[in-house]
Amino acid sequence: MFGHILNFKLKENKVFINFETGNAIIEVLSPSIINVFSPLKYDDHYSKAIENRTIEKCDITATNSDNHIEIKTEKLTVKIFDDFKVDFYDKMGNILCEDYRENREPFERRGNGYELLEKEGHKVDSQNGNHKIEIIKKMLGEEKFYGLGDKTGPLNKKGYGYEMWNTDDPSAHLESHKALYKSIPFFINLRKNSAFGIFYDNTFKTYFDLGKENSNYYYFGSDDGNLDYYFIFGPEFDKVITRYTNLTGKTPLPQMWTLGYHQCRWSYSPENRLMEIAENLRSNDIPCDALYLDIDYMDDYRVFTWNRNAFPKPQEMIQNLKKDGFKLVTIIDPGVKKDKGYSVYEEGLKNNYFATDKDGIPYVNAVWPGDSLFPDFSDSKVRNWWGNNVKSLMDNGVSGIWNDMNEPASFNGPLPLDVQFKNDGNPTDHSEIHNVYGHLMAKATYDGIKNSTKKRPFVITRACYAGTQKYSTGWTGDNQSLWEHLRMSIPMFLNLGMSGLAFTGADVGGFGYDCTAELLCRWNQVGCFTPLFRNHSTAQSRDQEPWAFDDETLNISRKYIKLRYKLIPYLYDLMWKGEQSGLPVMRPLVLHYPSDENTYEINDEFLFGSNILVAPILEQGKKFRAVYLPKGEWIDYFTKEKFEGERFIVKEAPLDICPIYIKAGSVIPNYPDQSYIGENKIDELILDVYPGNGEYLHYEDDGESFNYKNGEYNLYKFTTENSNCFSINIESLKSNYSAKYTSFKFIINATNATSIKLNDEFINFNTDGSKISFSIPAKNGELKILS
Ligand code: MIG
């Protein structure tokens, strides 16, 4: 590619290299993060994913070896050869990642009748062509690949090829789909207990092939943009995610209510239908925090308007819903109806806020409102304007915004690649903006909500790029009421989580097609552990609310929605911890057990944090399944049976049972029953304890404001130890939020006690089968369970 190395120079944290026909920069962002860059299109990064490019000061050397340049940090050695071949070694000299020196050699597709097949309507997969930028890495053996956002198919992406081009494909999502709504060009490579990640920060259409066309190498590439990727070393698996999110941002702590159950449908309209849903939720004793308005609440699909026939007094209606504990979330599409006199259109037009064709004429395509214009979210002025429009909805009392159709989707064919965007002074076209269109719309929405409410914004978006997690949650788009889609959602969530998006969810029950009673039961059992827990379905599909089938379905749905509410403080803790670590809520087993090969390909189980393992039933009629338990002792959540890990067990799971296991040594904070978050002030925190050795941090704050950023929160540490007797140490690490718990109610599972001491004084307790329980003031102390 670049010819011979001519010379190089180390300046601060960068090594500038001149080749015969190109130049490059190797930049050390930290001892474990190296940026490999060549300004093929632009002189700088202009990253849409990385907002705070922080450089960690560290020791760097760059020396000339006979045929290469050698750059060393405390953790890595990077060797750069002629033709800009780059190899990475750990400090012991083990190869981690090596550029492939041969040419690509794709397998051959044999057979005739290519045209006929296509004519007959078959999708014929063509070979990925050659690309202007191609980074080809040698397959060293035993690699597993994870990440890449919302791609379909199994957890481990080895042997598959994908594209990054945000796509709204209304057909049923299959393993063969190359792209869906999100483009997150980041993957993790795990080999022999040593992991690294690669983030290819390029927003043009991008290709990933992880050993599909040839098992000797894997590659990524694109036809435009810069050569710009980050090598992110672990070697620990979880550190790769932490470091990737140090670059692209963490999923922030949300308002607590957003973690409740959400009920949605296309569409709850008019107002009395919405109110009927609200009443049904309460009368059926289904806890719920959020209701949604899909596109029909608008006046003829004009964004930021209300259909006053269906919703005559939105503000009053929203206030009434709030009295009953419901928040309202409204959908917003990017397309602005081309319509004289409509203020959003007129204002956008006057200020040149819309994307244009090459002649500067606003580009028109059809979406729900008919002919529409597309806001140029690449421009900060437009984002501010959009944010102010969002503010008008928030001022009406709306609590969150749901961004749809922001790939962007369009009815009259896709937006041409030469549609023009202003891009804050670096004008460019759709080929560069497409994959960040939804990302930038989410940013505009986040900022608009934050400015108007001063609370933690709640945004849901369909299209994403790397880093969208800073602004928005993501849902997986138009799935269908198919068992296959329930099954597929699990590796999808896990890979999204490893790609930085900790707050995701799928339409529970399935969007397209008609749900069945059994499918809804099993889907709620998964939804219970999905950070975004929203039941949603399309227009014309059968009703899919928990009461829409029969009593059994209602009871089972209620059981798991209530379990979710019980686990809210645990989930909230995970979000708070995730804001620092970047670790997702739903985790593949490999994330915590990367040296256990049995975990590498588990597609149908996941960890909810590190303490809870969920092994849902994902097939119709199935009443049992094999469950893999990793190292350690695990306790069946419902039966309290104990199991030693590192083995498979068979678990019976009638329709009302989702197999759940708690790691010994866990302290799981629980809330009492509530119909919505904040219904009651929680004075007594319940601590569900599973004896063993462990440590747990519990976080408490006001659940909505940014005051926690100024230290207004409480932090409790629970340390459990199982030696002579089982003991729990309670320690307050921080105590700056004043409305705090007054007492702790401990439930200690799978334990017998003759007596219990708190700081050496005997206390009263109840015994119930193999469980004991007692309440104590919420203070520091040492508990001893004596048996
Ligand atoms: O063309 O707003 O994915 O959740 O209900 C369909 C109507 C547009 C697609 C979204 C879906 C939403 C629907 N939307």
JSON list of N, CA and C in Angstrom, two decimals, residues 237-265:
[
{"chain": "A", "resi": 237, "resn": "PHE", "atom": "N", "xyz": [-10.82, -9.61, 29.29]},
{"chain": "A", "resi": 237, "resn": "PHE", "atom": "CA", "xyz": [-11.96, -9.39, 28.41]},
{"chain": "A", "resi": 237, "resn": "PHE", "atom": "C", "xyz": [-12.72, -8.11, 28.79]},
{"chain": "A", "resi": 238, "resn": "ASP", "atom": "N", "xyz": [-13.04, -7.98, 30.07]},
{"chain": "A", "resi": 238, "resn": "ASP", "atom": "CA", "xyz": [-13.87, -6.83, 30.48]},
{"chain": "A", "resi": 238, "resn": "ASP", "atom": "C", "xyz": [-13.13, -5.50, 30.32]},
{"chain": "A", "resi": 239, "resn": "LYS", "atom": "N", "xyz": [-11.81, -5.53, 30.44]},
{"chain": "A", "resi": 239, "resn": "LYS", "atom": "CA", "xyz": [-11.02, -4.29, 30.29]},
{"chain": "A", "resi": 239, "resn": "LYS", "atom": "C", "xyz": [-11.14, -3.74, 28.87]},
{"chain": "A", "resi": 240, "resn": "VAL", "atom": "N", "xyz": [-11.29, -4.65, 27.90]},
{"chain": "A", "resi": 240, "resn": "VAL", "atom": "CA", "xyz": [-11.43, -4.18, 26.51]},
{"chain": "A", "resi": 240, "resn": "VAL", "atom": "C", "xyz": [-12.68, -3.31, 26.39]},
{"chain": "A", "resi": 241, "resn": "ILE", "atom": "N", "xyz": [-13.76, -3.75, 27.03]},
{"chain": "A", "resi": 241, "resn": "ILE", "atom": "CA", "xyz": [-15.02, -2.99, 26.96]},
{"chain": "A", "resi": 241, "resn": "ILE", "atom": "C", "xyz": [-14.86, -1.67, 27.71]},
{"chain": "A", "resi": 242, "resn": "THR", "atom": "N", "xyz": [-14.23, -1.74, 28.87]},
{"chain": "A", "resi": 242, "resn": "THR", "atom": "CA", "xyz": [-14.01, -0.51, 29.64]},
{"chain": "A", "resi": 242, "resn": "THR", "atom": "C", "xyz": [-13.21, 0.49, 28.82]},
{"chain": "A", "resi": 243, "resn": "ARG", "atom": "N", "xyz": [-12.17, 0.01, 28.17]},
{"chain": "A", "resi": 243, "resn": "ARG", "atom": "CA", "xyz": [-11.30, 0.94, 27.41]},
{"chain": "A", "resi": 243, "resn": "ARG", "atom": "C", "xyz": [-11.99, 1.45, 26.15]},
{"chain": "A", "resi": 244, "resn": "TYR", "atom": "N", "xyz": [-12.76, 0.57, 25.52]},
{"chain": "A", "resi": 244, "resn": "TYR", "atom": "CA", "xyz": [-13.51, 1.02, 24.33]},
{"chain": "A", "resi": 244, "resn": "TYR", "atom": "C", "xyz": [-14.50, 2.13, 24.73]},
{"chain": "A", "resi": 245, "resn": "THR", "atom": "N", "xyz": [-15.13, 1.96, 25.87]},
{"chain": "A", "resi": 245, "resn": "THR", "atom": "CA", "xyz": [-16.10, 2.98, 26.31]},
{"chain": "A", "resi": 245, "resn": "THR", "atom": "C", "xyz": [-15.41, 4.19, 26.95]},
{"chain": "A", "resi": 246, "resn": "ASN", "atom": "N", "xyz": [-14.15, 4.04, 27.34]},
{"chain": "A", "resi": 246, "resn": "ASN", "atom": "CA", "xyz": [-13.40, 5.25, 27.72]},
{"chain": "A", "resi": 246, "resn": "ASN", "atom": "C", "xyz": [-13.27, 6.16, 26.50]},
{"chain": "A", "resi": 247, "resn": "LEU", "atom": "N", "xyz": [-13.14, 5.54, 25.34]},
{"chain": "A", "resi": 247, "resn": "LEU", "atom": "CA", "xyz": [-13.02, 6.32, 24.10]},
{"chain": "A", "resi": 247, "resn": "LEU", "atom": "C", "xyz": [-14.36, 6.87, 23.64]},
{"chain": "A", "resi": 248, "resn": "THR", "atom": "N", "xyz": [-15.36, 5.98, 23.55]},
{"chain": "A", "resi": 248, "resn": "THR", "atom": "CA", "xyz": [-16.61, 6.36, 22.87]},
{"chain": "A", "resi": 248, "resn": "THR", "atom": "C", "xyz": [-17.70, 6.79, 23.85]},
{"chain": "A", "resi": 249, "resn": "GLY", "atom": "N", "xyz": [-17.45, 6.63, 25.14]},
{"chain": "A", "resi": 249, "resn": "GLY", "atom": "CA", "xyz": [-18.42, 7.09, 26.13]},
{"chain": "A", "resi": 249, "resn": "GLY", "atom": "C", "xyz": [-19.19, 5.96, 26.77]},
{"chain": "A", "resi": 250, "resn": "LYS", "atom": "N", "xyz": [-19.68, 6.25, 27.96]},
{"chain": "A", "resi": 250, "resn": "LYS", "atom": "CA", "xyz": [-20.42, 5.25, 28.74]},
{"chain": "A", "resi": 250, "resn": "LYS", "atom": "C", "xyz": [-21.91, 5.51, 28.63]},
{"chain": "A", "resi": 251, "resn": "THR", "atom": "N", "xyz": [-22.67, 4.47, 28.84]},
{"chain": "A", "resi": 251, "resn": "THR", "atom": "CA", "xyz": [-24.12, 4.61, 28.99]},
{"chain": "A", "resi": 251, "resn": "THR", "atom": "C", "xyz": [-24.35, 5.29, 30.34]},
{"chain": "A", "resi": 252, "resn": "PRO", "atom": "N", "xyz": [-24.95, 6.48, 30.34]},
{"chain": "A", "resi": 252, "resn": "PRO", "atom": "CA", "xyz": [-25.09, 7.19, 31.62]},
{"chain": "A", "resi": 252, "resn": "PRO", "atom": "C", "xyz": [-26.19, 6.60, 32.51]},
{"chain": "A", "resi": 253, "resn": "LEU", "atom": "N", "xyz": [-26.08, 6.91, 33.78]},
{"chain": "A", "resi": 253, "resn": "LEU", "atom": "CA", "xyz": [-27.13, 6.50, 34.73]},
{"chain": "A", "resi": 253, "resn": "LEU", "atom": "C", "xyz": [-28.45, 7.14, 34.30]},
{"chain": "A", "resi": 254, "resn": "PRO", "atom": "N", "xyz": [-29.49, 6.34, 34.08]},
{"chain": "A", "resi": 254, "resn": "PRO", "atom": "CA", "xyz": [-30.77, 6.94, 33.65]},
{"chain": "A", "resi": 254, "resn": "PRO", "atom": "C", "xyz": [-31.64, 7.30, 34.85]},
{"chain": "A", "resi": 255, "resn": "GLN", "atom": "N", "xyz": [-32.76, 7.95, 34.59]},
{"chain": "A", "resi": 255, "resn": "GLN", "atom": "CA", "xyz": [-33.75, 8.11, 35.66]},
{"chain": "A", "resi": 255, "resn": "GLN", "atom": "C", "xyz": [-34.27, 6.72, 36.02]},
{"chain": "A", "resi": 256, "resn": "MET", "atom": "N", "xyz": [-34.59, 6.55, 37.28]},
{"chain": "A", "resi": 256, "resn": "MET", "atom": "CA", "xyz": [-34.94, 5.21, 37.72]},
{"chain": "A", "resi": 256, "resn": "MET", "atom": "C", "xyz": [-36.21, 4.67, 37.06]},
{"chain": "A", "resi": 257, "resn": "TRP", "atom": "N", "xyz": [-37.17, 5.56, 36.81]},
{"chain": "A", "resi": 257, "resn": "TRP", "atom": "CA", "xyz": [-38.44, 5.07, 36.25]},
{"chain": "A", "resi": 257, "resn": "TRP", "atom": "C", "xyz": [-38.25, 4.42, 34.88]},
{"chain": "A", "resi": 258, "resn": "THR", "atom": "N", "xyz": [-37.19, 4.82, 34.16]},
{"chain": "A", "resi": 258, "resn": "THR", "atom": "CA", "xyz": [-36.99, 4.27, 32.82]},
{"chain": "A", "resi": 258, "resn": "THR", "atom": "C", "xyz": [-36.69, 2.77, 32.89]},
{"chain": "A", "resi": 259, "resn": "LEU", "atom": "N", "xyz": [-36.35, 2.29, 34.08]},
{"chain": "A", "resi": 259, "resn": "LEU", "atom": "CA", "xyz": [-36.04, 0.87, 34.24]},
{"chain": "A", "resi": 259, "resn": "LEU", "atom": "C", "xyz": [-37.28, 0.04, 34.57]},
{"chain": "A", "resi": 260, "resn": "GLY", "atom": "N", "xyz": [-38.42, 0.71, 34.67]},
{"chain": "A", "resi": 260, "resn": "GLY", "atom": "CA", "xyz": [-39.66, -0.01, 34.91]},
{"chain": "A", "resi": 260, "resn": "GLY", "atom": "C", "xyz": [-40.18, -0.68, 33.65]},
{"chain": "A", "resi": 261, "resn": "TYR", "atom": "N", "xyz": [-41.40, -1.17, 33.73]},
{"chain": "A", "resi": 261, "resn": "TYR", "atom": "CA", "xyz": [-42.04, -1.80, 32.57]},
{"chain": "A", "resi": 261, "resn": "TYR", "atom": "C", "xyz": [-42.70, -0.72, 31.71]},
{"chain": "A", "resi": 262, "resn": "HIS", "atom": "N", "xyz": [-42.58, -0.86, 30.37]},
{"chain": "A", "resi": 262, "resn": "HIS", "atom": "CA", "xyz": [-43.17, 0.11, 29.44]},
{"chain": "A", "resi": 262, "resn": "HIS", "atom": "C", "xyz": [-44.19, -0.60, 28.56]},
{"chain": "A", "resi": 263, "resn": "GLN", "atom": "N", "xyz": [-45.30, 0.05, 28.36]},
{"chain": "A", "resi": 263, "resn": "GLN", "atom": "CA", "xyz": [-46.34, -0.53, 27.49]},
{"chain": "A", "resi": 263, "resn": "GLN", "atom": "C", "xyz": [-46.53, 0.36, 26.27]},
{"chain": "A", "resi": 264, "resn": "CYS", "atom": "N", "xyz": [-46.38, -0.25, 25.11]},
{"chain": "A", "resi": 264, "resn": "CYS", "atom": "CA", "xyz": [-46.42, 0.50, 23.86]},
{"chain": "A", "resi": 264, "resn": "CYS", "atom": "C", "xyz": [-47.26, -0.25, 22.83]},
{"chain": "A", "resi": 265, "resn": "ARG", "atom": "N", "xyz": [-47.64, 0.43, 21.78]},
{"chain": "A", "resi": 265, "resn": "ARG", "atom": "CA", "xyz": [-48.31, -0.19, 20.65]},
{"chain": "A", "resi": 265, "resn": "ARG", "atom": "C", "xyz": [-48.44, 0.87, 19.57]}
]
